[in-house]
PDB file of C-alpha atoms and ligand atoms in Angstrom:
ATOM      1  CA  UNK A   1     -57.418 -57.590 118.826  1.00 43.00           C
ATOM      2  CA  UNK A   2     -54.137 -56.080 117.716  1.00 48.00           C
ATOM      3  CA  UNK A   3     -54.750 -57.438 114.208  1.00 49.00           C
ATOM      4  CA  UNK A   4     -58.255 -56.227 113.906  1.00 50.00           C
ATOM      5  CA  UNK A   5     -57.254 -52.689 114.862  1.00 53.00           C
ATOM      6  CA  UNK A   6     -54.314 -52.749 112.353  1.00 59.00           C
ATOM      7  CA  UNK A   7     -56.554 -53.911 109.526  1.00 58.00           C
ATOM      8  CA  UNK A   8     -59.084 -51.284 110.378  1.00 61.00           C
ATOM      9  CA  UNK A   9     -56.133 -48.652 110.290  1.00 63.00           C
ATOM     10  CA  UNK A  10     -54.913 -50.030 106.853  1.00 67.00           C
ATOM     11  CA  UNK A  11     -58.540 -49.776 105.454  1.00 90.00           C
ATOM     12  CA  UNK A  12     -59.013 -46.354 106.621  1.00 92.00           C
ATOM     13  CA  UNK A  13     -55.454 -45.238 105.233  1.00 92.00           C
ATOM     14  CA  UNK A  14     -56.568 -46.881 101.799  1.00 94.00           C
ATOM     15  CA  UNK A  15     -59.877 -45.055 102.058  1.00 96.00           C
ATOM     16  CA  UNK A  16     -58.039 -41.768 102.285  1.00 97.00           C
ATOM     17  CA  UNK A  17     -55.469 -42.604  99.573  1.00 96.00           C
ATOM     18  CA  UNK A  18     -58.434 -43.173  97.255  1.00 96.00           C
ATOM     19  CA  UNK A  19     -60.286 -40.105  98.296  1.00 97.00           C
ATOM     20  CA  UNK A  20     -57.002 -37.959  97.799  1.00 97.00           C
ATOM     21  CA  UNK A  21     -56.674 -39.536  94.249  1.00 97.00           C
ATOM     22  CA  UNK A  22     -60.315 -38.694  93.489  1.00 97.00           C
ATOM     23  CA  UNK A  23     -59.729 -35.150  94.840  1.00 98.00           C
ATOM     24  CA  UNK A  24     -56.643 -34.791  92.482  1.00 96.00           C
ATOM     25  CA  UNK A  25     -58.793 -35.941  89.527  1.00 97.00           C
ATOM     26  CA  UNK A  26     -61.765 -33.619  90.465  1.00 97.00           C
ATOM     27  CA  UNK A  27     -59.611 -30.446  90.936  1.00 97.00           C
ATOM     28  CA  UNK A  28     -57.066 -31.078  88.136  1.00 95.00           C
ATOM     29  CA  UNK A  29     -56.641 -28.162  85.731  1.00 95.00           C
ATOM     30  CA  UNK A  30     -58.822 -25.806  87.861  1.00 97.00           C
ATOM     31  CA  UNK A  31     -57.247 -23.176  90.024  1.00 97.00           C
ATOM     32  CA  UNK A  32     -60.459 -21.287  91.144  1.00 97.00           C
ATOM     33  CA  UNK A  33     -60.786 -21.342  94.859  1.00 98.00           C
ATOM     34  CA  UNK A  34     -64.538 -21.464  95.107  1.00 98.00           C
ATOM     35  CA  UNK A  35     -64.986 -24.043  92.474  1.00 98.00           C
ATOM     36  CA  UNK A  36     -62.555 -26.343  93.960  1.00 98.00           C
ATOM     37  CA  UNK A  37     -63.720 -25.750  97.591  1.00 98.00           C
ATOM     38  CA  UNK A  38     -67.320 -26.555  96.505  1.00 98.00           C
ATOM     39  CA  UNK A  39     -66.383 -29.847  94.631  1.00 98.00           C
ATOM     40  CA  UNK A  40     -64.093 -30.968  97.489  1.00 98.00           C
ATOM     41  CA  UNK A  41     -66.769 -30.289 100.096  1.00 98.00           C
ATOM     42  CA  UNK A  42     -69.309 -32.390  97.844  1.00 98.00           C
ATOM     43  CA  UNK A  43     -66.758 -35.130  97.302  1.00 98.00           C
ATOM     44  CA  UNK A  44     -66.077 -35.481 101.127  1.00 98.00           C
ATOM     45  CA  UNK A  45     -69.604 -35.248 102.077  1.00 98.00           C
ATOM     46  CA  UNK A  46     -70.662 -38.200  99.721  1.00 97.00           C
ATOM     47  CA  UNK A  47     -67.600 -40.193 100.714  1.00 96.00           C
ATOM     48  CA  UNK A  48     -67.366 -39.843 104.586  1.00 97.00           C
ATOM     49  CA  UNK A  49     -69.718 -41.796 106.707  1.00 96.00           C
ATOM     50  CA  UNK A  50     -71.072 -40.382 109.985  1.00 97.00           C
ATOM     51  CA  UNK A  51     -70.688 -36.732 109.457  1.00 98.00           C
ATOM     52  CA  UNK A  52     -73.293 -33.880 109.492  1.00 98.00           C
ATOM     53  CA  UNK A  53     -71.221 -30.930 108.194  1.00 98.00           C
ATOM     54  CA  UNK A  54     -68.028 -30.475 106.110  1.00 98.00           C
ATOM     55  CA  UNK A  55     -66.659 -27.400 104.408  1.00 98.00           C
ATOM     56  CA  UNK A  56     -64.537 -24.327 104.396  1.00 98.00           C
ATOM     57  CA  UNK A  57     -64.042 -21.173 106.289  1.00 98.00           C
ATOM     58  CA  UNK A  58     -61.743 -18.743 104.455  1.00 98.00           C
ATOM     59  CA  UNK A  59     -59.561 -16.173 106.137  1.00 98.00           C
ATOM     60  CA  UNK A  60     -60.458 -12.705 104.777  1.00 98.00           C
ATOM     61  CA  UNK A  61     -57.560 -10.996 106.417  1.00 98.00           C
ATOM     62  CA  UNK A  62     -59.298 -10.223 109.740  1.00 98.00           C
ATOM     63  CA  UNK A  63     -61.584 -13.399 110.471  1.00 98.00           C
ATOM     64  CA  UNK A  64     -62.815 -16.548 109.150  1.00 98.00           C
ATOM     65  CA  UNK A  65     -65.781 -16.308 106.636  1.00 98.00           C
ATOM     66  CA  UNK A  66     -67.747 -19.383 105.699  1.00 98.00           C
ATOM     67  CA  UNK A  67     -67.156 -20.706 102.271  1.00 98.00           C
ATOM     68  CA  UNK A  68     -68.447 -23.743 100.221  1.00 98.00           C
ATOM     69  CA  UNK A  69     -69.811 -26.445 102.533  1.00 98.00           C
ATOM     70  CA  UNK A  70     -72.231 -29.395 102.774  1.00 98.00           C
ATOM     71  CA  UNK A  71     -74.671 -29.634 105.753  1.00 97.00           C
ATOM     72  CA  UNK A  72     -77.064 -27.267 107.566  1.00 97.00           C
ATOM     73  CA  UNK A  73     -76.576 -23.534 107.347  1.00 97.00           C
ATOM     74  CA  UNK A  74     -73.567 -22.508 109.528  1.00 96.00           C
ATOM     75  CA  UNK A  75     -72.203 -19.445 111.406  1.00 96.00           C
ATOM     76  CA  UNK A  76     -70.795 -17.015 108.930  1.00 98.00           C
ATOM     77  CA  UNK A  77     -67.900 -15.279 110.716  1.00 98.00           C
ATOM     78  CA  UNK A  78     -65.524 -16.710 113.271  1.00 98.00           C
ATOM     79  CA  UNK A  79     -62.913 -14.590 114.971  1.00 98.00           C
ATOM     80  CA  UNK A  80     -59.326 -16.063 115.127  1.00 98.00           C
ATOM     81  CA  UNK A  81     -58.871 -17.923 118.433  1.00 97.00           C
ATOM     82  CA  UNK A  82     -62.558 -18.488 118.813  1.00 97.00           C
ATOM     83  CA  UNK A  83     -63.992 -21.935 118.727  1.00 97.00           C
ATOM     84  CA  UNK A  84     -62.425 -24.947 117.190  1.00 98.00           C
ATOM     85  CA  UNK A  85     -62.208 -23.317 113.666  1.00 98.00           C
ATOM     86  CA  UNK A  86     -60.634 -20.056 115.099  1.00 98.00           C
ATOM     87  CA  UNK A  87     -58.169 -22.069 117.335  1.00 98.00           C
ATOM     88  CA  UNK A  88     -56.920 -24.157 114.361  1.00 98.00           C
ATOM     89  CA  UNK A  89     -56.596 -20.903 112.301  1.00 98.00           C
ATOM     90  CA  UNK A  90     -54.663 -19.069 115.201  1.00 98.00           C
ATOM     91  CA  UNK A  91     -52.373 -21.964 116.093  1.00 98.00           C
ATOM     92  CA  UNK A  92     -52.093 -23.385 112.418  1.00 98.00           C
ATOM     93  CA  UNK A  93     -52.601 -26.697 114.041  1.00 98.00           C
ATOM     94  CA  UNK A  94     -55.164 -29.425 113.370  1.00 98.00           C
ATOM     95  CA  UNK A  95     -57.754 -29.751 115.928  1.00 98.00           C
ATOM     96  CA  UNK A  96     -59.062 -33.293 116.671  1.00 98.00           C
ATOM     97  CA  UNK A  97     -62.026 -32.691 119.172  1.00 98.00           C
ATOM     98  CA  UNK A  98     -63.492 -36.113 120.509  1.00 98.00           C
ATOM     99  CA  UNK A  99     -66.199 -34.275 122.310  1.00 97.00           C
ATOM    100  CA  UNK A 100     -67.211 -30.816 121.384  1.00 97.00           C
ATOM    101  CA  UNK A 101     -68.935 -30.113 124.708  1.00 95.00           C
ATOM    102  CA  UNK A 102     -65.456 -30.569 126.405  1.00 96.00           C
ATOM    103  CA  UNK A 103     -63.909 -27.920 124.163  1.00 95.00           C
ATOM    104  CA  UNK A 104     -64.002 -24.568 125.898  1.00 91.00           C
ATOM    105  CA  UNK A 105     -65.502 -22.063 123.491  1.00 92.00           C
ATOM    106  CA  UNK A 106     -66.825 -24.641 120.906  1.00 93.00           C
ATOM    107  CA  UNK A 107     -69.258 -22.889 118.619  1.00 95.00           C
ATOM    108  CA  UNK A 108     -72.381 -24.978 118.045  1.00 92.00           C
ATOM    109  CA  UNK A 109     -73.531 -24.258 114.494  1.00 89.00           C
ATOM    110  CA  UNK A 110     -75.568 -27.570 114.392  1.00 89.00           C
ATOM    111  CA  UNK A 111     -76.750 -28.842 117.769  1.00 92.00           C
ATOM    112  CA  UNK A 112     -76.283 -32.373 116.499  1.00 94.00           C
ATOM    113  CA  UNK A 113     -72.424 -32.078 116.329  1.00 95.00           C
ATOM    114  CA  UNK A 114     -70.624 -34.198 118.895  1.00 97.00           C
ATOM    115  CA  UNK A 115     -67.144 -34.376 117.559  1.00 98.00           C
ATOM    116  CA  UNK A 116     -65.035 -32.209 115.112  1.00 98.00           C
ATOM    117  CA  UNK A 117     -61.931 -32.106 113.086  1.00 98.00           C
ATOM    118  CA  UNK A 118     -60.386 -28.931 111.737  1.00 98.00           C
ATOM    119  CA  UNK A 119     -57.377 -28.459 109.637  1.00 98.00           C
ATOM    120  CA  UNK A 120     -55.798 -25.135 108.916  1.00 98.00           C
ATOM    121  CA  UNK A 121     -55.027 -24.101 105.378  1.00 98.00           C
ATOM    122  CA  UNK A 122     -51.746 -22.603 104.943  1.00 98.00           C
ATOM    123  CA  UNK A 123     -50.133 -22.188 101.559  1.00 97.00           C
ATOM    124  CA  UNK A 124     -46.511 -22.811 100.457  1.00 94.00           C
ATOM    125  CA  UNK A 125     -45.748 -19.112 101.205  1.00 95.00           C
ATOM    126  CA  UNK A 126     -46.930 -19.407 104.702  1.00 97.00           C
ATOM    127  CA  UNK A 127     -50.046 -17.522 104.148  1.00 97.00           C
ATOM    128  CA  UNK A 128     -53.289 -18.536 106.119  1.00 98.00           C
ATOM    129  CA  UNK A 129     -56.091 -19.268 103.583  1.00 98.00           C
ATOM    130  CA  UNK A 130     -58.645 -20.591 106.218  1.00 98.00           C
ATOM    131  CA  UNK A 131     -59.666 -23.926 107.694  1.00 99.00           C
ATOM    132  CA  UNK A 132     -61.323 -27.228 106.619  1.00 98.00           C
ATOM    133  CA  UNK A 133     -63.973 -28.309 109.191  1.00 98.00           C
ATOM    134  CA  UNK A 134     -65.724 -31.529 109.480  1.00 98.00           C
ATOM    135  CA  UNK A 135     -68.441 -32.276 112.193  1.00 98.00           C
ATOM    136  CA  UNK A 136     -69.963 -35.619 113.214  1.00 98.00           C
ATOM    137  CA  UNK A 137     -72.972 -36.381 115.320  1.00 98.00           C
ATOM    138  CA  UNK A 138     -70.867 -39.272 116.913  1.00 98.00           C
ATOM    139  CA  UNK A 139     -68.613 -38.838 119.790  1.00 98.00           C
ATOM    140  CA  UNK A 140     -64.930 -39.367 118.703  1.00 98.00           C
ATOM    141  CA  UNK A 141     -65.758 -39.978 115.146  1.00 98.00           C
ATOM    142  CA  UNK A 142     -62.224 -38.853 114.076  1.00 98.00           C
ATOM    143  CA  UNK A 143     -58.878 -40.182 114.902  1.00 97.00           C
ATOM    144  CA  UNK A 144     -55.362 -39.890 113.863  1.00 97.00           C
ATOM    145  CA  UNK A 145     -56.006 -41.496 110.446  1.00 96.00           C
ATOM    146  CA  UNK A 146     -58.604 -38.980 109.803  1.00 98.00           C
ATOM    147  CA  UNK A 147     -56.348 -36.193 110.743  1.00 98.00           C
ATOM    148  CA  UNK A 148     -53.645 -37.492 108.327  1.00 97.00           C
ATOM    149  CA  UNK A 149     -56.212 -38.163 105.551  1.00 97.00           C
ATOM    150  CA  UNK A 150     -57.807 -34.727 105.976  1.00 98.00           C
ATOM    151  CA  UNK A 151     -54.560 -33.068 105.880  1.00 98.00           C
ATOM    152  CA  UNK A 152     -53.613 -34.746 102.655  1.00 98.00           C
ATOM    153  CA  UNK A 153     -57.092 -33.703 101.239  1.00 98.00           C
ATOM    154  CA  UNK A 154     -56.260 -30.222 102.221  1.00 98.00           C
ATOM    155  CA  UNK A 155     -52.865 -30.397 100.609  1.00 98.00           C
ATOM    156  CA  UNK A 156     -54.491 -31.289  97.245  1.00 98.00           C
ATOM    157  CA  UNK A 157     -56.826 -28.294  97.654  1.00 98.00           C
ATOM    158  CA  UNK A 158     -54.054 -25.858  98.469  1.00 98.00           C
ATOM    159  CA  UNK A 159     -51.810 -27.057  95.659  1.00 97.00           C
ATOM    160  CA  UNK A 160     -54.727 -26.801  93.206  1.00 97.00           C
ATOM    161  CA  UNK A 161     -54.878 -23.021  93.754  1.00 97.00           C
ATOM    162  CA  UNK A 162     -51.284 -22.593  92.780  1.00 87.00           C
ATOM    163  CA  UNK A 163     -51.074 -23.050  88.892  1.00 69.00           C
ATOM    164  CA  UNK A 164     -47.341 -23.868  88.851  1.00 61.00           C
ATOM    165  CA  UNK A 165     -47.231 -26.142  91.657  1.00 50.00           C
ATOM    166  CA  UNK A 166     -50.362 -27.977  90.444  1.00 48.00           C
ATOM    167  CA  UNK A 167     -48.864 -28.284  87.021  1.00 50.00           C
ATOM    168  CA  UNK A 168     -45.554 -29.738  88.281  1.00 48.00           C
TER     169      UNK A 168
HETATM  170  N1  SME R   1     -67.896 -25.671 115.554  1.00 53.12           N
HETATM  171  C1  SME R   1     -67.048 -24.692 114.904  1.00 53.12           C
HETATM  172  C2  SME R   1     -67.955 -23.677 114.276  1.00 53.12           C
HETATM  173  C3  SME R   1     -68.304 -24.031 112.614  1.00 53.12           C
HETATM  174  S1  SME R   1     -69.503 -25.218 112.618  1.00 53.12           S
HETATM  175  O1  SME R   1     -69.027 -26.461 113.259  1.00 53.12           O
HETATM  176  C4  SME R   1     -69.796 -25.349 111.053  1.00 53.12           C
HETATM  177  C5  SME R   1     -66.148 -24.127 115.900  1.00 53.12           C
HETATM  178  O2  SME R   1     -66.339 -24.283 117.142  1.00 53.12           O
HETATM  179  O3  SME R   1     -65.334 -23.276 115.367  1.00 53.12           O
END
């Protein structure tokens, strides 16, 4: 039992290592926020099993506004502090929600969503850029490995927006 869990965890870590490498290659040399967000959402959509939405909300200085994504059409604007996305943005803390129906204030864009992970996007200067959001129709689809992996994926995106950091 213990061994099986460990192997599964290693496999998942390997999976995210590869996904992060692919993201590096895909975004390399490009610094446009929309282009890189669109390609990253498409990469994740085809790589991750058991998801029904993945994409970006960008902070416009006042609230979150939907950006490039894959999945069904989504809510356009989310106030800071509202829903899972607004909570991740306001607290600048990744939100791992095993059961969206147990999360007070969850915003249901796609009624099929059962679990969700949201990672805040904060650049090296400490500026809030937005959030990365992934939904699943399965309960508890995401765990700590996903949190680490998604955070690493988001770090690639944030670095790609800064020419000097990306070139280093
Ligand atoms: N469920 C999110 C809203 C965005 S959609 O899932 C795409 C939330 O509660 O913030």
